[in-house]
Amino acid sequence: MNEEKDKAVEPKKEETTNTTNVNQAQVENKGKAILSSSFRNAFKSSSSSSSSHSLRKKLFLLAGVIVGVVVILLIVMAILSSLRGKNLSYDELETQLKNAAIKFYQVQDSLLPQQDGETSEVDADTLASDEYKFMKPLSELHPGEECTGRVVVEKVGEEYVYTPYLTCGENYSSRELYQAVLETGIDSKGNGLYEMNGEHVFRGEYVNNYVQLDQAVYRIVKVMNDNKMLLILGGTDTSTFSVDWDNRYNSERRYDSGINNYRLSRMADYLKTLYQTGYEDNIILSDNDKEKLVPFNLCLGKRGEADTDNTNTIECSDVLADQMIGLLTVSDYINASLDSNCQKSGDQACKNYNYLVTDKAWWLITASSLNTSEVFFVNQSGYVDSSIASNYRRMRPVVMLNSSVMVRSGTGTISDPYILK
């Protein structure tokens, strides 16, 4: 019985063993499947990582190309900019000419003009020659356009004035202010430039004769026969001070009415101070402005109220030579009016069609020939009157602009005045 029981049990063992083997096989198969799946997933992950790495490489390469192109463009732009920098503007070329001429005459000082008003000149080829090399040839400084240049040096008092002249084909040519002014002519209403007594005189109410200097706006009264230009301070508002023409004791009048002798007047002192340093904080000329001015003769001849000769013949019968600043004459004021009824001082028609009229009274330089105390002035109504010299009026100085002064821009209007170089 026991043996039978034992025999009966043995098949169960085999069954158990087989079941175990089957389970192991299943486990192994599942393991293989898992491993296979993991491998495939790992392969896929590796492939994905490789693809991402390749994409990054491509992006880095593209970025490198873009950076390289940008760098090349910057280099090209820098080269072009450098080349453009060598092509100087016309103003810069004129400055090069002037500076080179100054160096030239420091070496060749014997060639400088010796007498006041005399001139000497040197051309650009000489300044750029192997002997001097004070500048590069104009063909190198301004390539692509044929330019010629020269510098004229003039002796003005104790100073030398250097004026560069540049011509570049049909595109540019240095031009003096007087040339621009003489081209203005007369407009349809009669305002403009008239030839009178060998001079070109501005006449009328609306004339384009404004000049902007560093410190103030001036107006051109006339172009002299030697092409110098007489300028007057633009308006009485520019100088906010009033002064007496003279305040000394007058024996004829027997009180401090002033003496109408300009050479000894307070006015002469005021104007000298105004020119040199400014008067009562009023500065009407910079040092740069003064370099453009030349001395001139002040006409001090006295005239009567009935005199009708307005050619300055009366006033210039007595002159004070080589002055840097002064006042306008009666003749110059009368000539600015287009009214034919403006013939002499006291004519109220002189305020008509006259650009010199302001709403304030201002002194003229002309004294009365009828006595020793009265001087002419322009009253606030705009015509010429006279009064004792000790009264207070505004100053409206005049100066003389050199004929060699160059114009940079402008048309002479109040909104677009002539700008000087």
Coordinates of C-alpha atoms in Angstrom, one line a residue:
M1 CA 0.0 0.0 0.0
N2 CA 2.7 2.4 0.9
E3 CA 4.5 1.6 -2.4
E4 CA 1.3 2.3 -4.3
K5 CA 1.0 5.5 -2.5
D6 CA 4.5 6.4 -3.3
K7 CA 4.0 5.4 -7.0
A8 CA 0.9 7.5 -7.0
V9 CA 2.8 10.5 -5.9
E10 CA 5.6 10.4 -8.5
P11 CA 3.6 11.5 -11.5
K12 CA 2.6 14.6 -9.6
K13 CA 6.3 15.4 -9.2
E14 CA 6.8 15.2 -13.0
E15 CA 3.8 17.4 -13.5
T16 CA 5.2 19.9 -11.1
T17 CA 8.5 19.9 -12.8
N18 CA 7.0 20.4 -16.2
T19 CA 4.9 23.2 -14.9
T20 CA 8.0 24.8 -13.5
N21 CA 9.8 24.4 -16.8
V22 CA 6.9 26.0 -18.6
N23 CA 6.9 28.9 -16.2
Q24 CA 10.6 29.3 -16.6
A25 CA 10.3 29.3 -20.3
Q26 CA 7.6 31.9 -20.2
V27 CA 9.7 34.0 -17.9
E28 CA 12.7 33.6 -20.2
N29 CA 10.5 34.5 -23.2
K30 CA 9.1 37.5 -21.4
G31 CA 12.7 38.4 -20.4
K32 CA 13.8 38.2 -24.0
A33 CA 10.9 40.2 -25.1
I34 CA 11.6 42.8 -22.5
L35 CA 15.3 42.8 -23.4
S36 CA 14.4 43.0 -27.1
S37 CA 12.0 45.8 -26.4
S38 CA 14.6 47.6 -24.3
F39 CA 17.2 47.2 -27.0
R40 CA 14.8 48.5 -29.6
N41 CA 13.9 51.4 -27.4
A42 CA 17.5 52.1 -26.6
F43 CA 18.3 51.9 -30.4
K44 CA 15.4 54.3 -31.1
S45 CA 16.6 56.6 -28.3
S46 CA 20.2 56.4 -29.7
S47 CA 18.9 57.2 -33.2
S48 CA 16.8 60.1 -31.8
S49 CA 19.8 61.4 -29.9
S50 CA 22.0 61.1 -33.0
S51 CA 19.4 62.9 -35.1
S52 CA 19.1 65.7 -32.5
H53 CA 22.9 66.0 -32.3
S54 CA 23.1 66.3 -36.1
L55 CA 20.4 69.0 -36.1
R56 CA 22.3 71.0 -33.5
K57 CA 25.5 70.7 -35.6
K58 CA 23.6 72.0 -38.6
L59 CA 22.2 74.9 -36.6
F60 CA 25.6 75.7 -35.2
L61 CA 27.0 75.6 -38.8
L62 CA 24.3 77.9 -40.1
A63 CA 24.9 80.3 -37.2
G64 CA 28.6 80.3 -38.0
V65 CA 27.9 81.1 -41.7
I66 CA 25.6 83.9 -40.7
V67 CA 28.2 85.3 -38.3
G68 CA 30.8 85.0 -41.0
V69 CA 28.7 86.9 -43.5
V70 CA 28.0 89.7 -41.0
V71 CA 31.7 90.0 -40.3
I72 CA 32.5 90.2 -44.0
L73 CA 29.8 92.8 -44.5
L74 CA 31.2 94.9 -41.6
I75 CA 34.7 94.7 -43.0
V76 CA 33.4 95.8 -46.5
M77 CA 31.5 98.6 -44.9
A78 CA 34.6 99.7 -42.9
I79 CA 36.7 99.7 -46.1
L80 CA 34.0 101.7 -48.0
S81 CA 33.8 104.1 -45.1
S82 CA 37.5 104.5 -45.1
L83 CA 37.5 105.2 -48.8
R84 CA 34.7 107.7 -48.4
G85 CA 36.6 109.4 -45.6
K86 CA 39.5 110.2 -48.0
N87 CA 37.0 111.9 -50.3
L88 CA 36.9 115.2 -48.4
S89 CA 34.0 117.7 -48.7
Y90 CA 34.5 121.0 -50.4
D91 CA 34.7 122.8 -47.1
E92 CA 37.3 120.4 -45.8
L93 CA 39.3 120.8 -49.0
E94 CA 39.3 124.6 -48.6
T95 CA 40.4 124.2 -45.0
Q96 CA 43.3 121.9 -46.2
L97 CA 44.3 124.6 -48.7
K98 CA 44.3 127.3 -46.1
N99 CA 46.3 125.4 -43.5
A100 CA 48.8 124.3 -46.1
A101 CA 49.2 127.9 -47.3
I102 CA 49.9 129.1 -43.8
K103 CA 52.7 126.5 -43.5
F104 CA 54.0 127.5 -46.9
Y105 CA 54.3 131.2 -46.0
Q106 CA 55.9 130.3 -42.7
V107 CA 58.7 128.8 -44.7
Q108 CA 58.6 131.4 -47.5
D109 CA 57.9 134.5 -45.5
S110 CA 59.7 136.7 -48.0
L111 CA 56.8 136.0 -50.4
L112 CA 54.2 137.5 -48.1
P113 CA 52.7 140.9 -49.2
Q114 CA 54.5 143.8 -47.6
Q115 CA 52.1 146.7 -48.0
D116 CA 48.6 147.0 -46.6
G117 CA 46.1 145.8 -49.2
E118 CA 48.7 143.9 -51.2
T119 CA 48.1 140.2 -52.0
S120 CA 50.1 137.1 -52.9
E121 CA 49.0 133.6 -53.8
V122 CA 50.1 130.0 -54.0
D123 CA 48.4 127.1 -55.8
A124 CA 47.5 123.6 -54.7
D125 CA 50.1 121.9 -56.9
T126 CA 52.9 123.9 -55.2
L127 CA 51.5 123.1 -51.7
A128 CA 51.4 119.4 -52.6
S129 CA 54.7 119.2 -54.5
D130 CA 57.6 117.0 -53.4
E131 CA 59.5 120.1 -52.3
Y132 CA 56.9 121.1 -49.6
K133 CA 54.3 118.3 -49.1
F134 CA 52.1 120.5 -46.9
M135 CA 49.1 118.7 -48.2
K136 CA 48.1 115.7 -50.4
P137 CA 47.2 116.4 -54.0
L138 CA 43.6 117.3 -54.6
S139 CA 43.2 114.2 -56.7
E140 CA 43.9 112.1 -53.7
L141 CA 41.8 114.1 -51.2
H142 CA 38.8 114.3 -53.6
P143 CA 39.1 111.4 -56.1
G144 CA 36.6 111.1 -58.9
E145 CA 36.4 114.8 -59.6
E146 CA 39.0 117.1 -61.1
C147 CA 39.6 120.0 -58.7
T148 CA 42.0 123.0 -58.8
G149 CA 42.8 125.3 -55.9
R150 CA 44.8 128.3 -54.8
V151 CA 45.1 130.5 -51.7
V152 CA 45.3 134.3 -51.8
V153 CA 46.9 136.0 -48.8
E154 CA 46.2 139.7 -48.2
K155 CA 47.9 142.0 -45.7
V156 CA 45.3 143.8 -43.6
G157 CA 46.9 146.1 -41.1
E158 CA 49.3 144.0 -39.1
E159 CA 47.5 140.7 -40.0
Y160 CA 47.4 138.4 -43.0
V161 CA 44.1 137.1 -44.3
Y162 CA 44.2 133.7 -46.1
T163 CA 41.4 133.0 -48.6
P164 CA 41.2 129.6 -50.3
Y165 CA 39.7 129.3 -53.8
L166 CA 38.5 125.9 -54.9
T167 CA 37.0 124.8 -58.2
C168 CA 35.7 121.3 -58.8
G169 CA 34.3 120.9 -62.3
E170 CA 30.8 122.3 -62.7
N171 CA 29.8 121.1 -59.2
Y172 CA 31.5 123.7 -57.0
S173 CA 33.4 126.9 -57.1
S174 CA 34.3 129.1 -54.1
R175 CA 32.4 132.4 -54.3
E176 CA 32.9 135.7 -52.5
L177 CA 29.9 137.3 -50.7
Y178 CA 30.0 140.4 -52.9
Q179 CA 29.5 138.2 -56.0
A180 CA 26.4 136.6 -54.5
V181 CA 25.1 140.1 -53.5
L182 CA 25.7 141.7 -56.9
E183 CA 23.6 138.9 -58.5
T184 CA 20.5 139.8 -56.5
G185 CA 19.3 142.7 -58.7
I186 CA 16.0 144.5 -58.3
D187 CA 12.6 142.9 -57.7
S188 CA 9.3 143.8 -59.3
K189 CA 8.5 146.3 -56.6
G190 CA 11.8 148.1 -57.0
N191 CA 13.5 146.8 -53.9
G192 CA 17.1 145.8 -54.3
L193 CA 20.5 146.9 -55.4
Y194 CA 21.0 150.2 -57.3
E195 CA 24.1 151.5 -58.8
M196 CA 24.7 155.0 -57.3
N197 CA 27.9 157.1 -57.3
G198 CA 30.1 154.1 -58.4
E199 CA 28.7 151.9 -55.6
H200 CA 25.9 149.4 -55.4
V201 CA 23.4 150.5 -52.8
F202 CA 20.5 148.6 -51.3
R203 CA 17.2 150.5 -51.5
G204 CA 13.6 149.8 -50.6
E205 CA 11.6 148.4 -47.7
Y206 CA 12.0 144.7 -48.3
V207 CA 15.6 143.9 -49.4
N208 CA 17.4 140.6 -49.0
N209 CA 20.6 141.9 -47.4
Y210 CA 20.8 140.1 -44.1
V211 CA 24.2 138.7 -43.0
Q212 CA 24.6 136.4 -40.0
L213 CA 27.8 137.0 -38.1
D214 CA 28.8 135.1 -34.9
Q215 CA 27.4 137.6 -32.5
A216 CA 24.6 139.4 -34.4
V217 CA 22.7 139.8 -37.6
Y218 CA 23.8 142.7 -39.8
R219 CA 22.5 144.2 -43.0
I220 CA 24.5 145.2 -46.1
V221 CA 24.1 148.9 -46.8
K222 CA 26.1 148.9 -50.0
V223 CA 28.9 147.3 -52.0
M224 CA 31.8 149.7 -52.4
N225 CA 33.6 150.3 -55.7
D226 CA 36.4 147.9 -54.5
N227 CA 33.8 145.2 -53.6
K228 CA 34.1 145.7 -49.8
M229 CA 30.7 145.8 -48.1
L230 CA 29.4 148.3 -45.6
L231 CA 27.4 146.5 -42.9
I232 CA 25.1 148.0 -40.3
L233 CA 23.9 146.3 -37.1
G234 CA 20.6 144.6 -38.0
G235 CA 18.3 146.7 -35.7
T236 CA 18.2 148.9 -32.7
D237 CA 16.9 145.9 -30.7
T238 CA 20.2 144.2 -31.1
S239 CA 22.0 146.8 -29.0
T240 CA 19.9 147.5 -26.0
F241 CA 21.8 150.6 -24.8
S242 CA 21.4 154.3 -25.4
V243 CA 24.2 156.8 -25.1
D244 CA 24.8 160.4 -25.6
W245 CA 26.7 161.5 -28.7
D246 CA 28.8 163.8 -26.5
N247 CA 28.1 165.5 -23.2
R248 CA 30.9 168.1 -22.8
Y249 CA 30.3 171.7 -21.9
N250 CA 29.6 173.8 -24.9
S251 CA 30.7 177.4 -24.7
E252 CA 28.4 178.4 -27.5
R253 CA 25.4 177.0 -25.7
R254 CA 26.8 177.7 -22.2
Y255 CA 25.8 174.3 -20.8
D256 CA 26.6 170.6 -21.2
S257 CA 24.9 170.2 -24.6
G258 CA 27.9 168.4 -26.0
I259 CA 30.3 169.3 -28.9
N260 CA 29.6 167.9 -32.3
N261 CA 33.2 167.1 -33.1
Y262 CA 33.3 163.3 -33.7
R263 CA 37.1 163.0 -33.2
L264 CA 36.8 164.2 -29.7
S265 CA 33.3 162.9 -28.9
R266 CA 32.1 160.4 -26.3
M267 CA 30.6 158.5 -29.2
A268 CA 34.1 157.8 -30.6
D269 CA 35.1 156.4 -27.3
Y270 CA 31.9 154.3 -27.0
L271 CA 32.4 152.8 -30.4
K272 CA 36.0 152.0 -29.8
T273 CA 35.2 150.2 -26.6
L274 CA 32.3 148.4 -28.2
Y275 CA 34.5 147.1 -31.0
Q276 CA 37.4 146.1 -28.7
T277 CA 35.7 144.5 -25.7
G278 CA 32.0 145.2 -25.9
Y279 CA 30.0 147.9 -24.2
E280 CA 28.0 147.3 -21.0
D281 CA 27.9 143.6 -21.7
N282 CA 26.9 144.1 -25.3
I283 CA 29.2 142.2 -27.6
I284 CA 28.4 142.7 -31.3
L285 CA 31.6 141.1 -32.9
S286 CA 33.5 138.0 -32.1
D287 CA 37.2 137.6 -32.8
N288 CA 36.2 135.4 -35.8
D289 CA 34.0 138.3 -37.1
K290 CA 36.8 140.8 -36.7
E291 CA 39.1 138.7 -38.9
K292 CA 36.7 139.3 -41.8
L293 CA 36.7 143.1 -41.3
V294 CA 38.9 145.8 -42.8
P295 CA 39.6 149.4 -41.8
F296 CA 37.7 152.1 -43.7
N297 CA 37.4 155.9 -43.8
L298 CA 34.7 157.5 -41.7
C299 CA 33.1 160.5 -43.4
L300 CA 32.8 163.3 -40.8
G301 CA 31.9 166.3 -43.0
K302 CA 29.1 168.4 -41.5
R303 CA 26.0 169.3 -43.4
G304 CA 23.0 171.6 -43.1
E305 CA 19.4 170.7 -42.9
A306 CA 18.7 172.1 -46.3
D307 CA 21.5 170.3 -48.1
T308 CA 20.2 168.0 -50.9
D309 CA 23.5 166.5 -52.1
N310 CA 23.2 162.9 -51.0
T311 CA 26.3 161.5 -52.8
N312 CA 28.4 161.6 -49.6
T313 CA 30.4 164.4 -51.2
I314 CA 29.6 166.7 -48.3
E315 CA 30.2 164.1 -45.6
C316 CA 33.4 162.8 -47.1
S317 CA 34.9 166.2 -47.4
D318 CA 36.4 165.4 -44.0
V319 CA 37.5 161.8 -43.3
L320 CA 38.9 159.9 -40.4
A321 CA 41.0 157.1 -41.9
D322 CA 41.6 153.5 -41.0
Q323 CA 38.7 153.0 -38.6
M324 CA 37.2 149.6 -37.7
I325 CA 33.8 150.8 -36.6
G326 CA 31.6 153.9 -37.0
L327 CA 28.1 155.2 -37.7
L328 CA 26.0 155.8 -40.9
T329 CA 26.0 159.2 -42.7
V330 CA 22.9 161.2 -43.5
S331 CA 23.4 160.5 -47.2
D332 CA 23.5 156.7 -46.7
Y333 CA 20.2 156.8 -44.8
I334 CA 18.4 159.0 -47.3
N335 CA 19.7 156.8 -50.2
A336 CA 18.1 153.7 -48.7
S337 CA 14.6 155.2 -49.3
L338 CA 12.9 154.7 -52.7
D339 CA 10.6 157.7 -52.1
S340 CA 11.5 160.5 -54.6
N341 CA 10.4 163.1 -52.1
C342 CA 13.1 162.0 -49.7
Q343 CA 15.7 164.7 -50.6
K344 CA 17.1 166.1 -47.3
S345 CA 17.0 165.7 -43.5
G346 CA 13.6 166.6 -42.2
D347 CA 11.8 165.1 -45.2
Q348 CA 9.2 162.8 -43.6
A349 CA 9.0 160.9 -46.9
C350 CA 12.4 159.3 -46.0
K351 CA 10.6 156.9 -43.8
N352 CA 8.8 155.4 -46.8
Y353 CA 10.2 152.3 -48.5
N354 CA 13.2 152.3 -46.3
Y355 CA 14.5 149.1 -44.7
L356 CA 16.6 151.1 -42.2
V357 CA 13.5 152.4 -40.4
T358 CA 13.0 151.1 -36.8
D359 CA 10.7 152.1 -34.0
K360 CA 13.5 153.6 -31.9
A361 CA 15.7 156.6 -32.4
W362 CA 19.4 156.1 -33.3
W363 CA 22.4 158.3 -33.9
L364 CA 24.0 159.1 -37.2
I365 CA 27.7 160.2 -37.5
T366 CA 26.9 163.4 -39.4
A367 CA 26.9 166.7 -37.4
S368 CA 25.2 169.9 -38.2
S369 CA 27.1 172.6 -39.9
L370 CA 24.9 175.3 -38.4
N371 CA 26.2 175.1 -34.9
T372 CA 28.7 173.3 -32.6
S373 CA 26.2 171.2 -30.6
E374 CA 23.7 169.4 -32.9
V375 CA 24.0 166.0 -34.5
F376 CA 21.7 164.2 -36.9
F377 CA 19.8 161.1 -35.9
V378 CA 16.9 158.9 -37.2
N379 CA 13.9 159.5 -35.0
Q380 CA 11.4 156.8 -34.1
S381 CA 9.1 158.0 -36.9
G382 CA 11.7 157.0 -39.4
Y383 CA 13.1 160.3 -40.8
V384 CA 16.2 162.3 -40.1
D385 CA 16.1 164.9 -37.4
S386 CA 18.7 166.8 -35.3
S387 CA 19.3 167.5 -31.6
I388 CA 21.9 168.5 -29.2
A389 CA 24.6 165.9 -28.8
S390 CA 24.0 165.3 -25.1
N391 CA 20.6 163.7 -25.7
Y392 CA 20.4 159.9 -25.5
R393 CA 19.8 157.7 -28.6
R394 CA 20.7 154.2 -29.5
M395 CA 23.9 153.2 -31.3
R396 CA 23.7 151.3 -34.5
P397 CA 27.3 150.7 -35.6
V398 CA 28.7 150.1 -39.1
V399 CA 31.7 148.0 -40.1
M400 CA 33.4 147.1 -43.4
L401 CA 33.5 143.5 -44.6
N402 CA 36.5 142.5 -46.7
S403 CA 35.8 141.7 -50.3
S404 CA 37.5 138.3 -50.0
V405 CA 35.0 137.0 -47.5
M406 CA 33.4 133.8 -48.9
V407 CA 29.8 132.9 -48.6
R408 CA 28.9 129.4 -47.3
S409 CA 25.1 129.5 -47.8
G410 CA 22.0 131.7 -47.7
T411 CA 20.0 134.0 -49.9
G412 CA 20.1 137.1 -47.8
T413 CA 16.5 136.9 -46.5
I414 CA 15.6 137.3 -42.9
S415 CA 14.9 133.6 -42.6
D416 CA 17.9 132.6 -44.7
P417 CA 20.6 135.1 -44.1
Y418 CA 24.0 134.9 -45.8
I419 CA 26.3 132.6 -43.8
L420 CA 30.0 133.3 -44.1
K421 CA 33.0 130.9 -44.2

